[in-house]
Amino acid sequence: MQSMGAYKKAILSLDTLRKLASNFLQAFGLLAMLLGVAAAFWPTEVGRFGGNGFCLMIIVSVAYALFASWPRFSHSRTFKVPDMKVSVKIGDLLKEHGNVVIGMNDVFDTEIGRGIIARSSLQGQFLERIYQNDRGKLDSDLQLSLSSQPLATTKDAAKTVGKDERFPLGTVAVLDHEGSKYFCVAYSNMGTNLMATSDIGTIWSSLEKLWQAIRSHGEQARVVMPVIGADLSRVVGVSHDMLIELIISSFVINSRIQPITKEFTLVIHPSNLSKINFAEIRKFVDGL
């Protein structure tokens, strides 16, 4: 219901209605101009155009306006150097195939409730839908990956709820689960007050470490990821559009240094549709 409401809001937005009116007037004006030119050469035939012809002009203009103005919720661009495809779409990340990126905090908390992880968040849905609420299995897989890396961790005695072992920001735990790979990147700091925070610099450096991990373990398979930093990490003063542009820019820049994957898809949750300007995002991708 929330997703349908977001789509409806986007379709009925003031911006869409303005485009609809503008495209209708353009189409109707062009048809009227062509009709005027035709009347100079074939006045008798055009004179028979009548009311039915006028209605046809309106129908054609409305059809064109609807086609040209209807909000589009996916966009792709193919690059030649390196050979790759970058896409942005509205959808459900956990229904996508390929290597999936999951954003986490620096203690890799997994517990739902008690103010730690919200059930409705991507992390909460990841545990519920992918791990079938088996938190023990998720924690075991995380620990297996993290323990295999030479990481300098610290114990935070002040964090009494949830996990208390802090990993460096940008740490990536690679999980192999039921034939799929999940790249869990720590891009935010979980405070002792259970508030996750981050900033642009941290996200940028975390993304660079994420791309390195995907190069090493992703086997060039398709990569899908969410707009990390968009919701619970509380990146102050940064819009969804800015985060989307940041992630895509980081991917393209790092891909030009060394290829990461041949297909990258950024998935925006439908509940955030009203917070973005998809037309501007399309222009941004095409301008890279």
Short mmCIF file of C-alpha atoms in Angstrom, two decimals:
data_model
loop_
_atom_site.label_atom_id
_atom_site.label_comp_id
_atom_site.label_asym_id
_atom_site.label_seq_id
_atom_site.Cartn_x
_atom_site.Cartn_y
_atom_site.Cartn_z
CA MET A 1 0.00 0.00 0.00
CA GLN A 2 2.83 2.39 0.83
CA SER A 3 4.53 1.61 -2.50
CA MET A 4 1.33 2.10 -4.49
CA GLY A 5 0.78 5.42 -2.75
CA ALA A 6 4.29 6.55 -3.70
CA TYR A 7 3.74 5.63 -7.37
CA LYS A 8 0.36 7.39 -7.39
CA LYS A 9 1.89 10.50 -5.82
CA ALA A 10 4.63 10.59 -8.47
CA ILE A 11 2.17 10.14 -11.33
CA LEU A 12 -0.15 12.85 -10.00
CA SER A 13 2.63 15.22 -8.98
CA LEU A 14 2.53 18.87 -10.01
CA ASP A 15 5.63 18.34 -12.13
CA THR A 16 3.98 15.51 -14.08
CA LEU A 17 0.78 17.51 -14.58
CA ARG A 18 2.79 20.47 -15.88
CA LYS A 19 4.59 18.23 -18.36
CA LEU A 20 1.26 16.72 -19.40
CA ALA A 21 -0.21 20.15 -20.15
CA SER A 22 2.92 21.35 -21.94
CA ASN A 23 3.19 18.25 -24.13
CA PHE A 24 -0.52 18.40 -24.96
CA LEU A 25 -0.24 22.02 -26.10
CA GLN A 26 2.88 21.25 -28.14
CA ALA A 27 1.23 18.32 -29.90
CA PHE A 28 -2.04 20.16 -30.50
CA GLY A 29 -0.18 23.23 -31.75
CA LEU A 30 1.89 21.16 -34.18
CA LEU A 31 -1.20 19.41 -35.53
CA ALA A 32 -3.01 22.73 -35.91
CA MET A 33 -0.03 24.19 -37.78
CA LEU A 34 0.13 21.20 -40.12
CA LEU A 35 -3.61 21.49 -40.68
CA GLY A 36 -3.20 25.18 -41.53
CA VAL A 37 -0.47 24.40 -44.07
CA ALA A 38 -2.63 21.67 -45.58
CA ALA A 39 -5.57 24.10 -45.87
CA ALA A 40 -3.48 26.38 -48.10
CA PHE A 41 -3.11 23.56 -50.65
CA TRP A 42 -6.25 21.51 -50.19
CA PRO A 43 -8.89 23.89 -48.74
CA THR A 44 -11.86 21.76 -49.75
CA GLU A 45 -10.54 18.57 -48.20
CA VAL A 46 -9.49 20.33 -45.01
CA GLY A 47 -12.88 22.02 -44.84
CA ARG A 48 -14.45 18.59 -44.53
CA PHE A 49 -12.30 17.92 -41.47
CA GLY A 50 -15.08 19.20 -39.21
CA GLY A 51 -15.84 18.27 -35.62
CA ASN A 52 -14.72 14.66 -35.95
CA GLY A 53 -11.32 15.81 -37.11
CA PHE A 54 -11.07 18.23 -34.19
CA CYS A 55 -11.84 15.42 -31.74
CA LEU A 56 -9.22 13.27 -33.43
CA MET A 57 -6.64 16.04 -32.94
CA ILE A 58 -7.48 16.18 -29.23
CA ILE A 59 -7.25 12.39 -28.88
CA VAL A 60 -3.88 12.25 -30.65
CA SER A 61 -2.56 15.16 -28.56
CA VAL A 62 -3.70 13.56 -25.29
CA ALA A 63 -2.14 10.20 -26.30
CA TYR A 64 1.17 11.88 -27.09
CA ALA A 65 1.11 13.91 -23.87
CA LEU A 66 0.48 10.81 -21.77
CA PHE A 67 3.29 8.91 -23.50
CA ALA A 68 5.80 11.78 -23.21
CA SER A 69 4.90 12.82 -19.66
CA TRP A 70 4.35 9.50 -17.89
CA PRO A 71 6.96 9.13 -15.12
CA ARG A 72 9.60 6.52 -15.92
CA PHE A 73 10.94 4.55 -13.00
CA SER A 74 14.01 2.95 -14.56
CA HIS A 75 16.90 4.15 -16.68
CA SER A 76 20.04 2.54 -18.08
CA ARG A 77 23.15 3.65 -19.86
CA THR A 78 25.81 1.53 -21.55
CA PHE A 79 29.44 2.63 -21.34
CA LYS A 80 32.10 1.64 -23.86
CA VAL A 81 35.11 2.36 -21.62
CA PRO A 82 34.99 0.28 -19.59
CA ASP A 83 32.42 -2.07 -21.09
CA MET A 84 29.57 -1.87 -18.56
CA LYS A 85 25.94 -0.99 -18.02
CA VAL A 86 24.72 1.33 -15.26
CA SER A 87 21.05 1.30 -14.29
CA VAL A 88 18.85 3.09 -11.78
CA LYS A 89 15.41 1.73 -10.96
CA ILE A 90 12.60 1.80 -8.46
CA GLY A 91 12.10 -1.63 -6.97
CA ASP A 92 12.69 -4.24 -4.30
CA LEU A 93 16.41 -4.87 -3.84
CA LEU A 94 15.90 -8.32 -2.30
CA LYS A 95 14.05 -9.52 -5.41
CA GLU A 96 17.01 -8.69 -7.64
CA HIS A 97 19.56 -11.26 -8.81
CA GLY A 98 23.33 -10.94 -8.66
CA ASN A 99 25.76 -9.76 -6.01
CA VAL A 100 23.71 -7.79 -3.49
CA VAL A 101 25.07 -4.94 -1.35
CA ILE A 102 23.63 -4.53 2.16
CA GLY A 103 24.48 -1.47 4.24
CA MET A 104 25.38 -2.10 7.88
CA ASN A 105 26.90 -0.28 10.85
CA ASP A 106 30.38 -0.62 12.34
CA VAL A 107 29.38 -3.27 14.92
CA PHE A 108 27.37 -5.31 12.41
CA ASP A 109 24.29 -5.34 14.64
CA THR A 110 21.63 -7.78 13.48
CA GLU A 111 19.09 -7.83 16.30
CA ILE A 112 15.64 -6.59 15.39
CA GLY A 113 13.93 -4.55 18.05
CA ARG A 114 15.10 -2.87 21.26
CA GLY A 115 15.84 0.17 19.10
CA ILE A 116 18.68 -1.59 17.27
CA ILE A 117 17.47 -2.67 13.82
CA ALA A 118 14.01 -1.75 12.52
CA ARG A 119 12.08 -4.67 11.04
CA SER A 120 10.99 -2.48 8.11
CA SER A 121 14.57 -1.46 7.25
CA LEU A 122 16.55 -3.20 4.52
CA GLN A 123 18.69 -4.90 7.16
CA GLY A 124 15.58 -6.10 8.96
CA GLN A 125 14.08 -7.39 5.72
CA PHE A 126 17.40 -9.02 4.82
CA LEU A 127 17.28 -11.06 8.04
CA GLU A 128 13.60 -11.87 7.66
CA ARG A 129 13.38 -12.68 3.96
CA ILE A 130 16.84 -13.95 3.02
CA TYR A 131 17.88 -15.60 6.31
CA GLN A 132 14.34 -16.59 7.31
CA ASN A 133 14.79 -14.84 10.68
CA ASP A 134 17.73 -17.12 11.54
CA ARG A 135 19.85 -14.47 13.27
CA GLY A 136 22.27 -17.10 14.54
CA LYS A 137 23.09 -18.14 10.97
CA LEU A 138 23.50 -14.53 9.85
CA ASP A 139 25.81 -13.74 12.77
CA SER A 140 27.80 -16.91 12.08
CA ASP A 141 28.25 -15.99 8.40
CA LEU A 142 29.26 -12.44 9.32
CA GLN A 143 31.78 -13.68 11.87
CA LEU A 144 33.24 -16.18 9.40
CA SER A 145 33.92 -13.46 6.87
CA LEU A 146 35.11 -10.83 9.34
CA SER A 147 37.46 -13.22 11.16
CA SER A 148 39.20 -14.05 7.89
CA GLN A 149 40.31 -10.43 7.48
CA PRO A 150 43.21 -8.69 9.27
CA LEU A 151 41.06 -6.03 10.96
CA ALA A 152 41.90 -3.86 13.96
CA THR A 153 38.77 -3.99 16.13
CA THR A 154 37.96 -2.37 19.47
CA LYS A 155 35.57 -3.29 22.27
CA ASP A 156 33.14 -0.53 23.24
CA ALA A 157 32.12 -1.14 26.85
CA ALA A 158 29.76 1.83 26.69
CA LYS A 159 27.58 0.04 24.10
CA THR A 160 25.51 -2.23 26.31
CA VAL A 161 22.70 -3.07 23.86
CA GLY A 162 23.52 -5.16 20.80
CA LYS A 163 27.07 -5.97 19.73
CA ASP A 164 30.03 -4.08 21.15
CA GLU A 165 32.95 -4.99 18.85
CA ARG A 166 33.65 -2.10 16.50
CA PHE A 167 35.16 -2.66 13.06
CA PRO A 168 36.81 -0.01 10.89
CA LEU A 169 34.31 1.92 8.78
CA GLY A 170 34.38 0.56 5.26
CA THR A 171 34.79 -3.05 6.42
CA VAL A 172 33.02 -5.45 4.05
CA ALA A 173 31.74 -8.87 5.12
CA VAL A 174 31.16 -11.13 2.11
CA LEU A 175 28.43 -13.69 2.73
CA ASP A 176 27.76 -16.75 0.56
CA HIS A 177 24.18 -17.76 1.23
CA GLU A 178 22.14 -20.22 -0.82
CA GLY A 179 24.03 -19.55 -4.03
CA SER A 180 24.08 -15.77 -3.74
CA LYS A 181 26.71 -13.35 -2.48
CA TYR A 182 25.91 -10.46 -0.16
CA PHE A 183 28.42 -7.68 0.41
CA CYS A 184 27.67 -6.19 3.83
CA VAL A 185 29.48 -2.86 4.09
CA ALA A 186 29.85 -0.93 7.36
CA TYR A 187 29.30 2.69 6.33
CA SER A 188 27.83 4.15 9.54
CA ASN A 189 28.70 4.38 13.20
CA MET A 190 26.22 2.86 15.65
CA GLY A 191 26.27 5.11 18.70
CA THR A 192 25.79 3.95 22.27
CA ASN A 193 22.39 5.65 22.00
CA LEU A 194 21.58 3.24 19.11
CA MET A 195 21.54 6.08 16.57
CA ALA A 196 23.43 5.23 13.37
CA THR A 197 25.23 8.20 11.82
CA SER A 198 27.51 8.79 8.86
CA ASP A 199 28.77 11.55 6.58
CA ILE A 200 29.70 12.06 2.93
CA GLY A 201 33.40 11.41 3.47
CA THR A 202 32.75 8.15 5.29
CA ILE A 203 30.32 6.96 2.64
CA TRP A 204 32.78 7.79 -0.16
CA SER A 205 35.67 5.94 1.51
CA SER A 206 33.37 3.01 2.38
CA LEU A 207 32.29 2.77 -1.25
CA GLU A 208 35.91 2.55 -2.41
CA LYS A 209 36.48 -0.37 -0.04
CA LEU A 210 33.24 -1.95 -1.22
CA TRP A 211 34.36 -1.82 -4.87
CA GLN A 212 37.66 -3.46 -3.89
CA ALA A 213 35.80 -6.30 -2.17
CA ILE A 214 33.51 -6.80 -5.16
CA ARG A 215 36.50 -6.91 -7.52
CA SER A 216 38.09 -9.60 -5.33
CA HIS A 217 35.00 -11.74 -4.67
CA GLY A 218 32.27 -10.70 -7.13
CA GLU A 219 33.52 -12.63 -10.17
CA GLN A 220 32.24 -9.84 -12.46
CA ALA A 221 28.62 -10.83 -11.74
CA ARG A 222 25.87 -8.22 -11.78
CA VAL A 223 25.91 -5.93 -8.74
CA VAL A 224 22.75 -4.49 -7.18
CA MET A 225 22.73 -2.11 -4.25
CA PRO A 226 20.45 0.26 -2.33
CA VAL A 227 20.91 3.97 -1.75
CA ILE A 228 23.05 3.57 1.36
CA GLY A 229 22.76 6.50 3.74
CA ALA A 230 19.23 7.34 2.63
CA ASP A 231 17.31 6.52 5.78
CA LEU A 232 18.48 5.40 9.19
CA SER A 233 22.15 6.44 8.98
CA ARG A 234 21.14 10.11 9.36
CA VAL A 235 23.50 11.74 6.90
CA VAL A 236 22.72 15.34 7.77
CA GLY A 237 22.02 17.83 5.00
CA VAL A 238 22.28 15.36 2.11
CA SER A 239 19.33 14.68 -0.18
CA HIS A 240 18.45 11.34 -1.75
CA ASP A 241 19.41 12.72 -5.18
CA MET A 242 22.86 13.69 -3.87
CA LEU A 243 23.40 10.23 -2.39
CA ILE A 244 22.35 8.57 -5.64
CA GLU A 245 24.74 10.77 -7.63
CA LEU A 246 27.52 10.10 -5.11
CA ILE A 247 27.14 6.31 -5.37
CA ILE A 248 26.95 6.27 -9.17
CA SER A 249 29.90 8.67 -9.50
CA SER A 250 32.00 6.53 -7.16
CA PHE A 251 31.15 3.39 -9.12
CA VAL A 252 31.94 4.93 -12.53
CA ILE A 253 35.19 6.57 -11.36
CA ASN A 254 36.45 3.38 -9.69
CA SER A 255 35.38 1.27 -12.68
CA ARG A 256 37.56 3.44 -14.92
CA ILE A 257 40.51 2.77 -12.63
CA GLN A 258 39.86 -0.98 -12.65
CA PRO A 259 36.67 -2.80 -13.78
CA ILE A 260 34.28 -3.90 -11.05
CA THR A 261 31.38 -5.53 -12.91
CA LYS A 262 29.79 -5.38 -16.33
CA GLU A 263 26.36 -4.53 -14.89
CA PHE A 264 25.58 -2.27 -11.96
CA THR A 265 22.05 -1.46 -10.76
CA LEU A 266 21.13 1.03 -8.07
CA VAL A 267 17.74 0.15 -6.61
CA ILE A 268 15.61 2.87 -5.00
CA HIS A 269 12.89 1.71 -2.64
CA PRO A 270 9.37 2.81 -3.75
CA SER A 271 8.78 4.53 -0.39
CA ASN A 272 11.51 7.04 -1.33
CA LEU A 273 10.06 7.83 -4.75
CA SER A 274 8.59 11.13 -3.57
CA LYS A 275 12.02 12.23 -2.27
CA ILE A 276 13.82 12.06 -5.62
CA ASN A 277 13.71 13.76 -9.00
CA PHE A 278 14.02 10.82 -11.37
CA ALA A 279 14.21 13.03 -14.46
CA GLU A 280 17.29 14.76 -13.05
CA ILE A 281 18.83 11.42 -12.11
CA ARG A 282 18.42 10.24 -15.73
CA LYS A 283 20.17 13.38 -16.96
CA PHE A 284 22.97 12.84 -14.46
CA VAL A 285 23.58 9.25 -15.59
CA ASP A 286 23.55 10.25 -19.27
CA GLY A 287 25.99 13.07 -18.58
CA LEU A 288 28.67 10.88 -17.00
#
